[in-house]
Short mmCIF file of C-alpha atoms in Angstrom, two decimals:
data_model
loop_
_atom_site.label_atom_id
_atom_site.label_comp_id
_atom_site.label_asym_id
_atom_site.label_seq_id
_atom_site.Cartn_x
_atom_site.Cartn_y
_atom_site.Cartn_z
CA ALA A 204 113.23 87.95 69.65
CA GLN A 205 110.85 85.33 70.98
CA SER A 206 108.36 84.22 68.38
CA VAL A 207 105.88 81.59 67.34
CA THR A 208 105.62 80.87 63.63
CA GLN A 209 102.95 79.00 61.73
CA PRO A 210 104.27 78.72 58.17
CA ASP A 211 100.97 77.69 56.59
CA ILE A 212 98.27 80.35 56.41
CA HIS A 213 95.72 78.09 54.77
CA ILE A 214 95.39 74.31 54.34
CA THR A 215 92.74 72.38 52.44
CA VAL A 216 92.24 68.74 53.31
CA SER A 217 89.73 66.10 52.28
CA GLU A 218 87.45 64.62 54.89
CA GLY A 219 88.99 61.41 56.19
CA ALA A 220 92.51 62.41 55.23
CA SER A 221 95.27 63.12 57.71
CA LEU A 222 96.16 66.63 58.81
CA GLU A 223 99.40 68.12 60.04
CA LEU A 224 99.78 71.75 61.07
CA ARG A 225 103.23 73.17 61.58
CA CYS A 226 104.43 75.35 64.42
CA ASN A 227 107.95 76.59 65.13
CA TYR A 228 109.07 78.55 68.14
CA SER A 229 112.08 80.67 68.88
CA TYR A 230 112.94 80.80 72.54
CA GLY A 231 116.07 80.34 74.61
CA ALA A 232 114.57 77.63 76.74
CA THR A 233 111.78 75.19 76.08
CA PRO A 234 108.59 77.14 76.50
CA TYR A 235 105.24 75.82 77.51
CA LEU A 236 103.43 75.19 74.21
CA PHE A 237 99.76 75.07 73.30
CA TRP A 238 97.42 74.50 70.41
CA TYR A 239 94.07 76.30 70.32
CA VAL A 240 91.21 76.01 67.84
CA GLN A 241 88.84 78.82 66.91
CA SER A 242 85.61 77.88 65.22
CA PRO A 243 83.51 80.56 63.52
CA GLY A 244 81.75 82.76 66.05
CA GLN A 245 83.32 81.00 68.99
CA GLY A 246 86.16 81.70 71.33
CA LEU A 247 89.41 79.82 71.34
CA GLN A 248 89.36 76.32 72.76
CA LEU A 249 92.43 74.60 74.12
CA LEU A 250 93.24 71.41 72.21
CA LEU A 251 96.38 70.34 74.04
CA LYS A 252 99.46 71.57 75.85
CA TYR A 253 103.08 70.55 76.39
CA PHE A 254 105.14 71.38 79.43
CA SER A 255 107.73 68.65 79.77
CA GLY A 256 108.19 64.91 79.68
CA ASP A 257 106.71 62.79 76.94
CA THR A 258 107.16 64.65 73.69
CA LEU A 259 103.96 63.27 72.18
CA VAL A 260 100.89 64.77 73.79
CA GLN A 261 97.30 63.82 73.27
CA GLY A 262 94.50 66.32 73.20
CA ILE A 263 90.80 66.57 72.68
CA LYS A 264 88.91 65.80 69.48
CA GLY A 265 91.47 63.19 68.42
CA PHE A 266 94.36 65.64 68.03
CA GLU A 267 97.94 65.03 69.07
CA ALA A 268 101.11 67.07 68.88
CA GLU A 269 104.78 66.22 68.96
CA PHE A 270 107.46 68.40 70.49
CA LYS A 271 110.82 68.21 68.74
CA ARG A 272 113.51 70.23 70.47
CA SER A 273 116.05 69.71 67.68
CA GLN A 274 113.67 71.31 65.19
CA SER A 275 112.08 73.82 67.59
CA SER A 276 108.76 72.49 66.42
CA PHE A 277 105.44 71.53 67.93
CA ASN A 278 103.34 70.18 65.07
CA LEU A 279 99.69 69.27 65.44
CA ARG A 280 98.30 66.13 63.81
CA LYS A 281 95.06 64.29 63.33
CA PRO A 282 94.90 60.93 61.54
CA SER A 283 91.46 61.44 59.97
CA VAL A 284 89.76 64.81 59.77
CA HIS A 285 86.04 65.40 60.07
CA TRP A 286 84.10 68.25 58.46
CA SER A 287 83.69 69.73 61.92
CA ASP A 288 87.47 70.22 62.14
CA ALA A 289 87.22 73.13 59.71
CA ALA A 290 88.42 76.08 61.80
CA GLU A 291 91.41 78.25 62.50
CA TYR A 292 94.20 76.75 64.56
CA PHE A 293 96.64 78.71 66.67
CA CYS A 294 99.91 77.62 68.18
CA ALA A 295 100.94 79.53 71.30
CA ALA A 296 103.76 79.70 73.80
CA LEU A 297 103.80 80.82 77.41
CA THR A 298 106.38 83.56 77.41
CA ASP A 299 106.73 84.88 80.92
CA SER A 300 105.89 84.43 84.56
CA TRP A 301 102.68 86.41 84.19
CA GLY A 302 101.23 83.76 81.95
CA LYS A 303 101.20 85.85 78.79
CA LEU A 304 100.62 83.75 75.70
CA GLN A 305 102.31 84.58 72.40
CA PHE A 306 100.36 83.30 69.43
CA GLY A 307 101.27 82.39 65.91
CA ALA A 308 99.33 83.98 63.06
CA GLY A 309 97.08 80.94 62.74
CA THR A 310 96.35 78.33 60.09
CA GLN A 311 92.93 78.22 58.46
CA VAL A 312 91.83 74.65 57.75
CA VAL A 313 89.22 73.93 55.11
CA VAL A 314 87.75 70.44 54.90
CA THR A 315 86.34 69.30 51.57
CA PRO A 316 83.91 66.42 51.06
CA GLY B 127 77.55 81.20 83.44
CA ALA B 128 79.83 78.31 82.69
CA GLY B 129 82.24 80.16 80.45
CA VAL B 130 83.77 83.54 79.80
CA SER B 131 81.27 85.99 78.40
CA GLN B 132 81.87 89.26 76.60
CA SER B 133 79.64 92.10 75.58
CA PRO B 134 78.74 93.48 73.22
CA SER B 135 79.40 90.80 70.64
CA ASN B 136 79.61 93.45 67.93
CA LYS B 137 80.24 97.17 68.15
CA VAL B 138 80.33 99.67 65.33
CA THR B 139 81.50 103.14 66.27
CA GLU B 140 82.57 106.31 64.57
CA LYS B 141 86.16 107.40 64.59
CA GLY B 142 86.87 109.57 67.60
CA LYS B 143 84.23 108.06 69.87
CA ASP B 144 84.99 106.17 73.06
CA VAL B 145 84.01 102.52 73.52
CA GLU B 146 83.80 100.16 76.47
CA LEU B 147 84.13 96.42 76.12
CA ARG B 148 83.11 94.13 78.93
CA CYS B 149 84.38 90.76 80.07
CA ASP B 150 82.85 88.42 82.63
CA PRO B 151 85.37 85.72 83.53
CA ILE B 152 84.63 82.28 84.87
CA SER B 153 83.64 82.53 88.50
CA GLY B 154 86.60 82.00 90.79
CA HIS B 155 89.23 82.68 88.16
CA THR B 156 91.73 85.13 89.59
CA ALA B 157 93.63 85.87 86.39
CA LEU B 158 92.20 87.75 83.44
CA TYR B 159 93.79 88.58 80.09
CA TRP B 160 92.82 90.82 77.18
CA TYR B 161 94.01 90.10 73.67
CA ARG B 162 93.41 91.76 70.31
CA GLN B 163 93.01 89.87 67.06
CA ARG B 164 93.32 91.86 63.89
CA LEU B 165 92.02 90.45 60.65
CA GLY B 166 94.26 87.66 59.40
CA GLN B 167 96.60 87.88 62.34
CA GLY B 168 97.22 86.04 65.55
CA LEU B 169 96.32 87.32 68.95
CA GLU B 170 98.24 90.19 70.49
CA PHE B 171 98.46 90.41 74.26
CA LEU B 172 97.10 93.66 75.72
CA ILE B 173 96.91 93.43 79.51
CA TYR B 174 96.91 90.95 82.37
CA PHE B 175 95.05 91.22 85.67
CA GLN B 176 95.81 89.22 88.77
CA GLY B 177 92.90 89.94 91.04
CA ASN B 178 92.20 93.64 90.73
CA SER B 179 95.73 94.70 89.91
CA ALA B 180 97.36 94.79 86.51
CA PRO B 181 101.01 93.79 86.83
CA ASP B 182 101.49 93.67 83.09
CA LYS B 183 100.13 96.40 80.85
CA SER B 184 102.92 96.10 78.35
CA GLY B 185 100.67 95.22 75.45
CA LEU B 186 98.43 98.27 75.54
CA PRO B 187 99.19 99.96 72.20
CA SER B 188 98.70 103.55 73.31
CA ASP B 189 97.45 105.70 76.18
CA ARG B 190 94.03 105.68 74.51
CA PHE B 191 93.65 102.14 75.85
CA SER B 192 92.88 101.44 79.48
CA ALA B 193 91.36 98.63 81.47
CA GLU B 194 90.10 97.99 84.93
CA ARG B 195 88.82 95.07 86.91
CA THR B 196 86.57 95.16 89.92
CA GLY B 197 86.06 92.58 92.60
CA GLU B 198 88.09 89.88 90.89
CA SER B 199 85.30 89.58 88.38
CA VAL B 200 84.18 91.88 85.62
CA SER B 201 86.75 93.72 83.54
CA THR B 202 86.23 96.65 81.21
CA LEU B 203 88.53 97.60 78.36
CA THR B 204 88.09 101.22 77.31
CA ILE B 205 89.34 102.70 74.08
CA GLN B 206 89.20 106.47 73.87
CA ARG B 207 89.08 108.50 70.66
CA THR B 208 88.89 105.35 68.55
CA GLN B 209 90.86 105.12 65.33
CA GLN B 210 90.28 102.89 62.33
CA GLU B 211 93.32 100.81 63.21
CA ASP B 212 91.56 99.84 66.44
CA SER B 213 89.15 97.70 64.41
CA ALA B 214 89.68 94.14 65.57
CA VAL B 215 88.21 91.35 67.65
CA TYR B 216 88.96 91.87 71.31
CA LEU B 217 89.20 88.62 73.24
CA CYS B 218 89.15 88.11 76.96
CA ALA B 219 90.46 85.04 78.73
CA SER B 220 90.53 83.91 82.33
CA SER B 221 92.58 81.43 84.25
CA LEU B 222 92.11 79.89 87.66
CA VAL B 223 95.46 81.26 88.75
CA GLY B 224 97.79 83.52 86.89
CA GLY B 225 101.28 83.10 85.65
CA VAL B 226 103.11 79.87 85.21
CA ARG B 227 101.21 78.35 88.13
CA GLY B 228 98.13 78.61 85.96
CA MET B 229 99.99 76.43 83.48
CA GLY B 230 98.93 78.89 80.79
CA GLU B 231 95.52 77.28 80.59
CA GLN B 232 93.33 80.17 79.63
CA TYR B 233 89.63 80.00 78.82
CA PHE B 234 88.56 82.42 76.13
CA GLY B 235 85.35 84.32 75.58
CA PRO B 236 83.73 84.66 72.13
CA GLY B 237 85.16 88.14 71.66
CA THR B 238 83.84 91.57 70.76
CA ARG B 239 84.16 92.57 67.13
CA LEU B 240 84.89 96.30 67.02
CA THR B 241 84.53 98.20 63.78
CA VAL B 242 85.58 101.83 63.65
CA THR B 243 84.15 103.71 60.68
#
C-alpha cells in the first residue's frame, strides 16, 4: 500500500543547532513530495515541494530537503534552528490525479534555549 | 480574504447532534479539499471538489458525512448523528486548479476543532 512514514514523533533541538526530519515514502513511482509546517493555532503552510530534477530543493524559512530515490526518502533539513521553528512538520505525497495528498503522522519539533 | 477561512474555529456538540462546518476557499481557486486530523495523527483525506462537483469522495468515513460546494466558492461539511470518534480538527484546503495540474500546492485554512461529548 502507498504510504508516507515519519519515523520520529517528537524531536527536541537546541536553538542554533541543525535539524533533520526524516520522511520515507512507499510508492511504485516517484511521487510528488511536500513538506508542510503547522504552527499552533494555524493552518498548514507549504515549506517546499519536489517534483523532478534537482534532488535538493530549497524552501521558505531556510529549509531544504533532499530526495533520495535509493532510500525512498525525502528528509527535511535546516542548518540552524530558531525558536520560531517550533511546530509540527508533515511530509506528504501527491497520490493520484485528483491531487489528493497523503500525509505522514507528523513530527513535533521542540526548540530549547 | 487573502487565505482560506473556516468557521467555526471550535465546535462542541453532544453525541447524536448534527454539525455543519464551513470553508471559504481563496477566491478563484477551483479545487477544494477536506481533511480530518485526529489527535496525534496525520491528515486523512475526506473529499475533493473540482468546481461544484465531487469526483472523489473516497475518504468520507461513513454515510453520516456529506459535503457540498456552491458556486465554486463556499463548501459545507455536514456530519449527522455525531459520534465521539468524530472528534478531530477538520481542515479545508484550496488549490488554483485541481489534480496534478495544481502541482499539489494546496493552501490550508486554520481548521475547525470539533469535540463530541
